[in-house]
XYZ file of C-alpha atoms in Angstrom:
529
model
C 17.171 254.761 103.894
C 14.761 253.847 101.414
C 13.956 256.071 98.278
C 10.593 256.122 96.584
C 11.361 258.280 92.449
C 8.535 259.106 90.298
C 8.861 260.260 86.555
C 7.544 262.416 83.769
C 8.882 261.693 80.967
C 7.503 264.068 78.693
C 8.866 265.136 75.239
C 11.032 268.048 75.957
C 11.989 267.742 79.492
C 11.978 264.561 82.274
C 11.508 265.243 86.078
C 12.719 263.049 88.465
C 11.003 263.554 92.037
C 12.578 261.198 95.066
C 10.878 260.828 98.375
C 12.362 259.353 101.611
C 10.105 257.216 103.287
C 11.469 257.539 106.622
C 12.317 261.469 106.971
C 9.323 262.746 104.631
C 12.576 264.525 102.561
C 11.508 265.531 98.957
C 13.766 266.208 96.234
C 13.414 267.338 92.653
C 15.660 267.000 89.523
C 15.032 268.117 85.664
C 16.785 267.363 82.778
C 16.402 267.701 79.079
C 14.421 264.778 77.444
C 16.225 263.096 74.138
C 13.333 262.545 72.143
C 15.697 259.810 69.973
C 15.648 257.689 72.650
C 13.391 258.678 76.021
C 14.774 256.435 78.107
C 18.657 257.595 77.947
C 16.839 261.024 79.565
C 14.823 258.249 82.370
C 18.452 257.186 83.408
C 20.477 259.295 83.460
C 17.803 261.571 85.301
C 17.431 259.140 88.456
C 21.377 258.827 88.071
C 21.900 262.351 88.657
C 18.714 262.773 91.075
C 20.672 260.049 93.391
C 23.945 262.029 93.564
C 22.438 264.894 94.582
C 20.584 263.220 97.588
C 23.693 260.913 98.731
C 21.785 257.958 97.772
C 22.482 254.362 95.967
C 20.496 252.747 93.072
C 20.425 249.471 96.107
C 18.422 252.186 98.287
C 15.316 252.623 95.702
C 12.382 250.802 96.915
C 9.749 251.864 94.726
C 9.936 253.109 90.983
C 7.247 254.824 88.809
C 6.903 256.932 86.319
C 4.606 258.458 83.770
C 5.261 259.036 80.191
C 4.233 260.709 77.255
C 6.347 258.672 74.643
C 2.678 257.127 72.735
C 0.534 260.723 73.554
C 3.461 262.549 71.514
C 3.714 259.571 68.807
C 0.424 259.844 68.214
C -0.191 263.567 68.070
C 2.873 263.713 65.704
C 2.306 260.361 63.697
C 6.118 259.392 64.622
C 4.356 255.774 65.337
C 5.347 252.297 63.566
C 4.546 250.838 59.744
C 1.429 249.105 60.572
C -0.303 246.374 58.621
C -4.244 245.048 59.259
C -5.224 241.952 58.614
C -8.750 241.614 58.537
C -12.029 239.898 57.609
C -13.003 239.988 54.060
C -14.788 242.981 52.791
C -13.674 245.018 55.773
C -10.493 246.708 55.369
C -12.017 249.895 54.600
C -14.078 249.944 57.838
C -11.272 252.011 59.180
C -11.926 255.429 57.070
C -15.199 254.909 56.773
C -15.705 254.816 60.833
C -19.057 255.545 61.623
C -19.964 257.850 58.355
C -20.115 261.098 60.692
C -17.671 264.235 60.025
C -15.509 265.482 62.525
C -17.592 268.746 63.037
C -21.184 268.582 61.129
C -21.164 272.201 60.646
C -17.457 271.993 58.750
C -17.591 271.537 55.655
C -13.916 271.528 55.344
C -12.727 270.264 58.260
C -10.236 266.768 57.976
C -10.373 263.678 59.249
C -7.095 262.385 61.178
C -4.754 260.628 58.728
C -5.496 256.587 59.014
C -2.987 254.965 61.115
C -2.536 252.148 58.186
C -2.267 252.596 54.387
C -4.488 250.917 52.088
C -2.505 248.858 50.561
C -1.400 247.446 53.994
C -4.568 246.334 54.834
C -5.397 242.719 53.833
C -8.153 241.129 54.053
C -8.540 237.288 54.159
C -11.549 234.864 54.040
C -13.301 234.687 57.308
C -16.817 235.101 58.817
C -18.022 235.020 62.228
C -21.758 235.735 62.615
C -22.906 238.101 65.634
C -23.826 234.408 67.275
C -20.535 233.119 67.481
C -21.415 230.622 64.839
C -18.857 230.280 61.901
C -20.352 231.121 58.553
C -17.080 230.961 56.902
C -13.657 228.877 57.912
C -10.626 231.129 58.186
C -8.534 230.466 54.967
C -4.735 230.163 56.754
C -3.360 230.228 53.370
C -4.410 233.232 52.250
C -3.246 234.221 56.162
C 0.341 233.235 55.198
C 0.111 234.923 51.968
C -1.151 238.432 53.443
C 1.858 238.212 55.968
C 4.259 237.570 53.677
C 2.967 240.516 51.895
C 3.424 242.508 54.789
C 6.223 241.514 55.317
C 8.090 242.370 52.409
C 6.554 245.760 52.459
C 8.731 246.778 56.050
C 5.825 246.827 58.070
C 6.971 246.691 62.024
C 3.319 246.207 63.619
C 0.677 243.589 62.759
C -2.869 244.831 63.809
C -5.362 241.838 63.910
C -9.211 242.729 63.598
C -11.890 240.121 62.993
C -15.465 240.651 62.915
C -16.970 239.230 66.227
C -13.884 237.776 66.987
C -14.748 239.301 70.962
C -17.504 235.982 70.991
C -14.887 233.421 69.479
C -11.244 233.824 69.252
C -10.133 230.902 67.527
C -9.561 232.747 64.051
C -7.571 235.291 65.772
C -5.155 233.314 67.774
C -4.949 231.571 64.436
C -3.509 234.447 62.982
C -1.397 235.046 65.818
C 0.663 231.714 65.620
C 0.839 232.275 61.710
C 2.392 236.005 61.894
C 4.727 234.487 65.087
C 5.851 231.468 62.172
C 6.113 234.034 59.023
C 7.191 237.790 60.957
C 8.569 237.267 64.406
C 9.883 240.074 64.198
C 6.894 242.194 64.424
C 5.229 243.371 66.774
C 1.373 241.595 66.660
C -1.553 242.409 68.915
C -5.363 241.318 68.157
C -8.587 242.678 69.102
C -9.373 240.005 71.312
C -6.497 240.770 73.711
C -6.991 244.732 73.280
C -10.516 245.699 73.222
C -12.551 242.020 73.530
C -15.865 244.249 73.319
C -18.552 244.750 70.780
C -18.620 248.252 68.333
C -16.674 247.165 65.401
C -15.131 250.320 64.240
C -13.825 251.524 67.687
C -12.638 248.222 68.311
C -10.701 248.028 65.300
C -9.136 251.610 65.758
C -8.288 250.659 68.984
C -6.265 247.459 68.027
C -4.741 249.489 65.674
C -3.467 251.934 67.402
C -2.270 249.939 69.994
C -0.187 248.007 66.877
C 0.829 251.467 65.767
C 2.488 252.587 69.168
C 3.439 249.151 70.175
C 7.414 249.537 68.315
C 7.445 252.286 70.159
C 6.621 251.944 73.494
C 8.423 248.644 73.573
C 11.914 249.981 72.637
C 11.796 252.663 75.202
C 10.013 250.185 77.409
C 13.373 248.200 76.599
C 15.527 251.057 77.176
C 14.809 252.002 80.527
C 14.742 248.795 81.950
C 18.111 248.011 80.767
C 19.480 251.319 81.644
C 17.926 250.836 85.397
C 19.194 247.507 85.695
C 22.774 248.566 85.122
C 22.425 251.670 87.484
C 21.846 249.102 90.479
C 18.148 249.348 90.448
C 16.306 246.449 91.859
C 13.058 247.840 92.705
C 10.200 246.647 90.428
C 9.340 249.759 87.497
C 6.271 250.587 87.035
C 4.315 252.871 84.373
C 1.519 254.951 85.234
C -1.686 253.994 82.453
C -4.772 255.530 81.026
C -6.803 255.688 83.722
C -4.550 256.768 86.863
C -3.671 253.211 88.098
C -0.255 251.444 87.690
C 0.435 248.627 85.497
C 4.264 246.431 85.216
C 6.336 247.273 81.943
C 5.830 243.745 80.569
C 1.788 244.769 80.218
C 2.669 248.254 78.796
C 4.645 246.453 76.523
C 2.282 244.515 75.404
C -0.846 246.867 75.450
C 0.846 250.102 74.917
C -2.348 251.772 74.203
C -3.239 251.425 77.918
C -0.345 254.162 78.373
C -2.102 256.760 75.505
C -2.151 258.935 78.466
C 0.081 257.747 81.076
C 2.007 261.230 81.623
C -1.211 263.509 81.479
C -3.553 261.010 84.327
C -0.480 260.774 86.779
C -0.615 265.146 86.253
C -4.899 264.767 87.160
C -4.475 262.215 89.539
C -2.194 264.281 91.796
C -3.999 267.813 90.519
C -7.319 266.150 92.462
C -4.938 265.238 95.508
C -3.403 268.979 95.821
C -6.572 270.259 94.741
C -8.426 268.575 97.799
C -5.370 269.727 100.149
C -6.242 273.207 99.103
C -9.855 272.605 99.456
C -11.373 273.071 96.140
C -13.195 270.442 94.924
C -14.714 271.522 91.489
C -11.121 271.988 89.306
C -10.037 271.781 85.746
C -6.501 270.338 85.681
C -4.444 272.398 82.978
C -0.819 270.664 81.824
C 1.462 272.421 79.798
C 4.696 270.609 78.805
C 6.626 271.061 76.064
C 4.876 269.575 73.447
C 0.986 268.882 74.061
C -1.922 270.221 76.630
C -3.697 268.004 78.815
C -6.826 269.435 80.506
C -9.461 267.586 82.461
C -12.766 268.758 84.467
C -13.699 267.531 87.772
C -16.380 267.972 89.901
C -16.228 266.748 94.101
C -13.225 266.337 93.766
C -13.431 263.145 91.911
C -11.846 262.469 88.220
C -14.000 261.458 85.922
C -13.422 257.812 83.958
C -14.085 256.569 80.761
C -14.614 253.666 78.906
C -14.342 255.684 75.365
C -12.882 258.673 74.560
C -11.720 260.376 71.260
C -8.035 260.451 71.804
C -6.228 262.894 68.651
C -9.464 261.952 66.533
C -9.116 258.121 67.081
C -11.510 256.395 69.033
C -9.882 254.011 71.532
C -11.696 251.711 73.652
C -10.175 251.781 76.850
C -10.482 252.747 80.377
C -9.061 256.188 81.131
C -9.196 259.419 82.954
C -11.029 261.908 80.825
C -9.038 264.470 79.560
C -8.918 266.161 76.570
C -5.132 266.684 74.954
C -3.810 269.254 71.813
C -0.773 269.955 70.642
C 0.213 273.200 72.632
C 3.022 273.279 74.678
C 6.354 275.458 75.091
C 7.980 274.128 71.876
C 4.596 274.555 69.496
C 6.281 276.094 66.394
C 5.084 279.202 65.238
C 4.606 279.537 60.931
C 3.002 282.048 58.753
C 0.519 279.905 56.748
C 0.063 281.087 53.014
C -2.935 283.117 53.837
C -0.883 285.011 55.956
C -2.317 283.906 59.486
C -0.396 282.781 62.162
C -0.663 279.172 63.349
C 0.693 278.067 66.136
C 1.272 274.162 66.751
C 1.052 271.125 66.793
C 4.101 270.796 65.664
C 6.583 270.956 68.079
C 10.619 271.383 68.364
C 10.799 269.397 71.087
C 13.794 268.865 73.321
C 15.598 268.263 70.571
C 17.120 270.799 68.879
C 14.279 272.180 70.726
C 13.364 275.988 70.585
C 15.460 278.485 68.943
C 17.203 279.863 72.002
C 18.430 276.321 72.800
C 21.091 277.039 70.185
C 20.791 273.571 68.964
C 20.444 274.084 65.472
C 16.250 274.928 65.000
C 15.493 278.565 63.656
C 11.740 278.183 63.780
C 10.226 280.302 66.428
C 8.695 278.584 69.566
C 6.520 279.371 72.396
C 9.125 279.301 74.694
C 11.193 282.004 72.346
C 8.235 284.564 72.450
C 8.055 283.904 76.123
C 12.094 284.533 76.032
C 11.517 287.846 73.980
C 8.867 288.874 76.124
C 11.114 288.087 79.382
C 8.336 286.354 81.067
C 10.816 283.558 81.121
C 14.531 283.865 82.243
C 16.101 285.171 79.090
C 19.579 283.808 79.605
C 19.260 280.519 81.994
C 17.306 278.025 82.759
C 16.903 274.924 85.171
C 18.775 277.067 87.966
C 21.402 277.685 85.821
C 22.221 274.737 84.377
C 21.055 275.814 81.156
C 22.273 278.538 79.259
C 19.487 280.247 76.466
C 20.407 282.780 73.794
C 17.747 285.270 74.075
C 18.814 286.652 70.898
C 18.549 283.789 68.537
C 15.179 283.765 69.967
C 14.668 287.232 69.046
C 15.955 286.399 65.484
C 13.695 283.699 65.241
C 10.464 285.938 66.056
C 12.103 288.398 63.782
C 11.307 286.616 61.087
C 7.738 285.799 61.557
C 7.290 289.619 62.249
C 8.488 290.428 59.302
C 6.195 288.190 57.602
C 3.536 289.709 59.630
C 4.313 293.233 59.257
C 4.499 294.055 62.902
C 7.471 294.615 64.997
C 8.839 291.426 67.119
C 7.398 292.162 70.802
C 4.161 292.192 68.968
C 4.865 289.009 67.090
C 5.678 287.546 70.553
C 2.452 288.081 71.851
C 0.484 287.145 68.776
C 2.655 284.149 69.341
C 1.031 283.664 73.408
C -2.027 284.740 71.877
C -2.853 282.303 69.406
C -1.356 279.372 71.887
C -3.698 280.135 74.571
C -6.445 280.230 72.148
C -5.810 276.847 71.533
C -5.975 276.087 75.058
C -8.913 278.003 75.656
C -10.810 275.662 72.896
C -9.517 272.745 74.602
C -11.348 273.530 78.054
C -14.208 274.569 76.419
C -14.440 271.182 75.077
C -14.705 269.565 78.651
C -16.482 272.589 79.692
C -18.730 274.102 77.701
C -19.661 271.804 75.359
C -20.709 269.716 78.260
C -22.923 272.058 79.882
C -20.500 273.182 82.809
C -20.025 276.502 83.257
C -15.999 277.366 83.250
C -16.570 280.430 86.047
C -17.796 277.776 88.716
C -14.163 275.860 88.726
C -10.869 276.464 89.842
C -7.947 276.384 87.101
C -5.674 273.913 88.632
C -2.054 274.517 86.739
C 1.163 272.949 86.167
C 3.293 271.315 84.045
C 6.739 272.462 83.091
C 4.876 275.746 81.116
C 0.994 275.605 82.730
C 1.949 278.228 85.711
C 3.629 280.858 82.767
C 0.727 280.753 81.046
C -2.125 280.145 83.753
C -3.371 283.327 84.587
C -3.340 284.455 81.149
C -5.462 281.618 80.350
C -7.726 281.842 83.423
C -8.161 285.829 82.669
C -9.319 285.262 79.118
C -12.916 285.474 77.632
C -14.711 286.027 74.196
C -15.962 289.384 73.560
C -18.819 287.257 73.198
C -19.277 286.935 77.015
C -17.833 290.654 78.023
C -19.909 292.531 80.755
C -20.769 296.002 80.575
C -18.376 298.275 82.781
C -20.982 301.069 83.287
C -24.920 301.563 83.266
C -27.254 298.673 84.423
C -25.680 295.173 85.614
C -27.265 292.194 84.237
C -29.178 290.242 86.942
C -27.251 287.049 87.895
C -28.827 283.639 86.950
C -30.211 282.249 90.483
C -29.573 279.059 89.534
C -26.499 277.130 88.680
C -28.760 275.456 85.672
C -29.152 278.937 84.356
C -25.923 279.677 84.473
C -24.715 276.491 82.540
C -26.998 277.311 80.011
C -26.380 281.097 80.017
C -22.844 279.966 79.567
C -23.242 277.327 76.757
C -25.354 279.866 74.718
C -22.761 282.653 74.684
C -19.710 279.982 74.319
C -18.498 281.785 77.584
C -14.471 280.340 78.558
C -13.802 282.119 81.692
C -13.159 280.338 84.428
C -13.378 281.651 87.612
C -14.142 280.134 91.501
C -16.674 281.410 93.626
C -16.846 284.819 91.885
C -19.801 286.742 91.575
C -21.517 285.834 87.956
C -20.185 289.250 86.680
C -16.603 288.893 87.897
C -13.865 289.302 84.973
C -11.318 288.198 87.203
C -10.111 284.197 87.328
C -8.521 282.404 90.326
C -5.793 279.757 89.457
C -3.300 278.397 91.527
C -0.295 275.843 90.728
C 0.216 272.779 93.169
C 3.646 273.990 94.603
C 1.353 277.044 95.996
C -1.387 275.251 97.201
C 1.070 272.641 98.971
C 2.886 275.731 100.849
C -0.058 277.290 101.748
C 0.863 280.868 100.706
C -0.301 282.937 98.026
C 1.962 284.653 95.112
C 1.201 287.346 92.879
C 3.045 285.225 89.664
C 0.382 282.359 90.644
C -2.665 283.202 92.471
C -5.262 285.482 91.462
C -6.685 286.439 94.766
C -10.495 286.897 95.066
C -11.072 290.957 94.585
């Protein structure tokens, strides 16, 4: 028999799917992730996957897997030291961006923290005009100098950044060979080999980010293809990238930006296959893990790709599936701000210690605790069984924000929900909305180890904003889908609903297991009314 195993490793739990090529058999296997080192969760996952199917590590013929090891450094900044080396004059091109504010109507809202400190950005004589023509010779000296500097100051990543270097990359490789003489111990990427394209600031944050995540990626790159190896598999890993496709591990390696959003497009990818299955064709994919959100719009049932996108507030210039991520997910931490408002995320627990009712050490309350406390999830197992919960550290845990609060803890619980799905609810207006789609024309495609929990709630909400009268006149429905966009982006209207009437309060959303079984369930479909 041969054995095809695809992966998500995400940051609080890894599924392990195995299909037999011959019989069409399916199987299914979760485990906790270990967030220390992602790939120890990889292996031992497909170990224990393989017992319970009678198989051997020889018998794998195919192995993929998506991952969201660089989507969860970035949201929580866990990346590598990183050091720039760039042209003269230029090392504070990457704060001052493209002299716009994050929201123009904010006057306090923050920028994202810069990926490299000041003082590890050097910048060395060099000038290439927008010609290609050299205006002024690359000093190596002052290239040795800045990398010794670097260096010394326990950077692990060497970002590389030139200005035109995409029309001449002689000064560049320069700088390679000289950080490969001086550091070869770092990790060293330049914008040449990352993003060879013109737009100097979002090439620049792209190369840097890439740097940032590249320590990373490459030790749990490292990690699982050691650990495979010594399980017996042969077949050729893979790792999902950016924009859907596959690419080997010695490229993701290498350009670990490329995998920014490796987990979340191997979720849209096989939303729009279920979705089509099911025959709905106009869908926004919602992912709920443990740590982040990953939503995505889609209209005829194709994905949409591209060549920029904002990912966590840094621009990165690569090809990928559009979807828009935040930092939502079952093990979002719940705090009392000193205002006394309740924030939810983006800091997350994690798997580990993960949420309170783990019993692995973390007293901060969690999504997945409010969700225990509230008994929409299992309040004493999970994964079949195989994993005890305490619901009442849980309930200790929301205790304690309640009583910061002043309310009791059930209410606490679903301030806690609340708030989350807010979050998520601003994150699909963003692909919605603010684009001119109108959310009620598209089916809410979820998954995800928490999307189904929270699915319906999410589908079901709307701003009081958009609320339709219950009694007297009915407004008259906008005859055209134009008119409805625009009806939509004027009121800020997040409902999302499928072939509804255009005063319908009720959403439709369905998970893929459903749509695959073709049957409907109350805890997952919304039916029509």
């Amino acid at each position: 028999m041969a054995w095809r195993i695809g992966i998500d490793s995400g940051g609080t739990f890894t599924d392990i799917c195995l299909f037999e090529e011959q019989s069409g058999r399916v199987a299914v296997w979760k485990i906790s992730s270990t967030p220390s080192d992602p790939s120890h969760a990889v292996a031992e996952g497909v170990a224990e996957a393989l017992v319970q199917v009678a198989a051997q590590a020889s018998e794998v013929s195919y192995f993929g897997h998506g991952t969201t090891v660089a989507t969860n450094a970035l949201i929580q900044h866990r990346g590598a030291l990183t050091g720039l080396i760039t042209s003269d004059g230029f090392r504070d091109l990457l704060e001052i961006g493209r002299q716009k504010r994050p929201d123009l109507y904010d006057l306090q809202a923050d920028k994202p923290p810069a990926l490299v400190e000041r003082r590890l950005r050097r910048e060395v004589p060099e000038r290439l005009m927008h010609d290609g023509r050299v205006e002024t010779p690359l000093d190596k000296a002052a290239v040795r100098d800045a990398v010794r500097v670097l260096r010394n100051a326990g950077v692990k990543a060497v970002a590389i950044c030139f200005l035109y270097s995409f029309l001449d990359t002689a000064h560049e490789e320069a700088v390679l060979r000289i950080v490969g003489e001086e550091f070869p111990e770092a990790f060293v990427c330049a914008s040449h080999e990352v993003a060879p394209e013109f737009r100097e600031y979002e090439r620049l944050s792209t190369t840097v980010v890439n740097a940032y995540l590249g320590p990373v990626m490459a030790f749990y790159i490292r990690g699982v293809a050691e650990r495979l190896t010594a399980l017996g598999v042969t077949a050729t890993p893979y790792l999902t990238q950016s924009n859907g496709g596959v690419i080997g591990f010695d490229t993701a390696a290498r350009l670990p930006v490329r995998t920014l959003l490796s987990g979340p497009s191997t979720g849209v990818v096989g939303a729009q296959v279920t979705a089509r299955l099911a025959g709905a064709y106009d869908i926004i994919t919602f992912d709920m893990g443990g740590t982040s959100t990953d939503v995505a719009l889609m209209q005829g049932g194709e994905a949409r790709l591209a060549r920029e996108a904002v990912v966590h507030g840094y621009p990165i210039k690569a090809p990928m599936l559009d979807i828009h991520t935040v930092g939502a997910g079952g093990g979002s931490i719940a705090v009392v701000d000193s205002g006394g408002l309740l924030k939810v995320g983006p800091r997350s627990a994690g798997a580990d210690p993960g949420p309170a009712c783990y019993d692995r050490g973390n007293d901060e309350p969690t999504v997945t605790d409010a969700n225990v406390v509230l008994q929409t999830l299992n309040p004493t197992q999970l994964l079949g069984g195989r994993m005890p919960i305490r619901a009442d550290l849980a309930r200790a845990a929301i205790d304690r924000v309640a009583a910061r609060l002043g309310i009791d803890a059930l209410a606490a619980a679903q301030g806690i929900i609340a708030v989350v799905t807010a979050n998520m609810a601003r994150a699909i207006r963003v692909i919605s909305v603010q684009r001119g789609h109108d959310p009620r024309d598209y089916t809410l495609v979820a998954f995800g180890g928490a999307g189904p929990l929270h699915g319906a709630r999410l589908a079901a909400r709307r701003p009081a904003s958009c609320a339709r009268p219950t009694s007297g006149p009915q407004p008259t429905p906008a005859p055209t889908l134009a008119r409805r966009r625009l009806a939509a982006a004027r009121c800020g209207c997040a409902r999302l609903a499928h072939s509804f009437p255009v005063g319908s309060t009720t959403a439709r959303s369905f998970s893929p297991a459903t749509a695959l079984k073709g049957r409907q369930s109350s805890s997952k479909w919304m039916p029509r009314p």
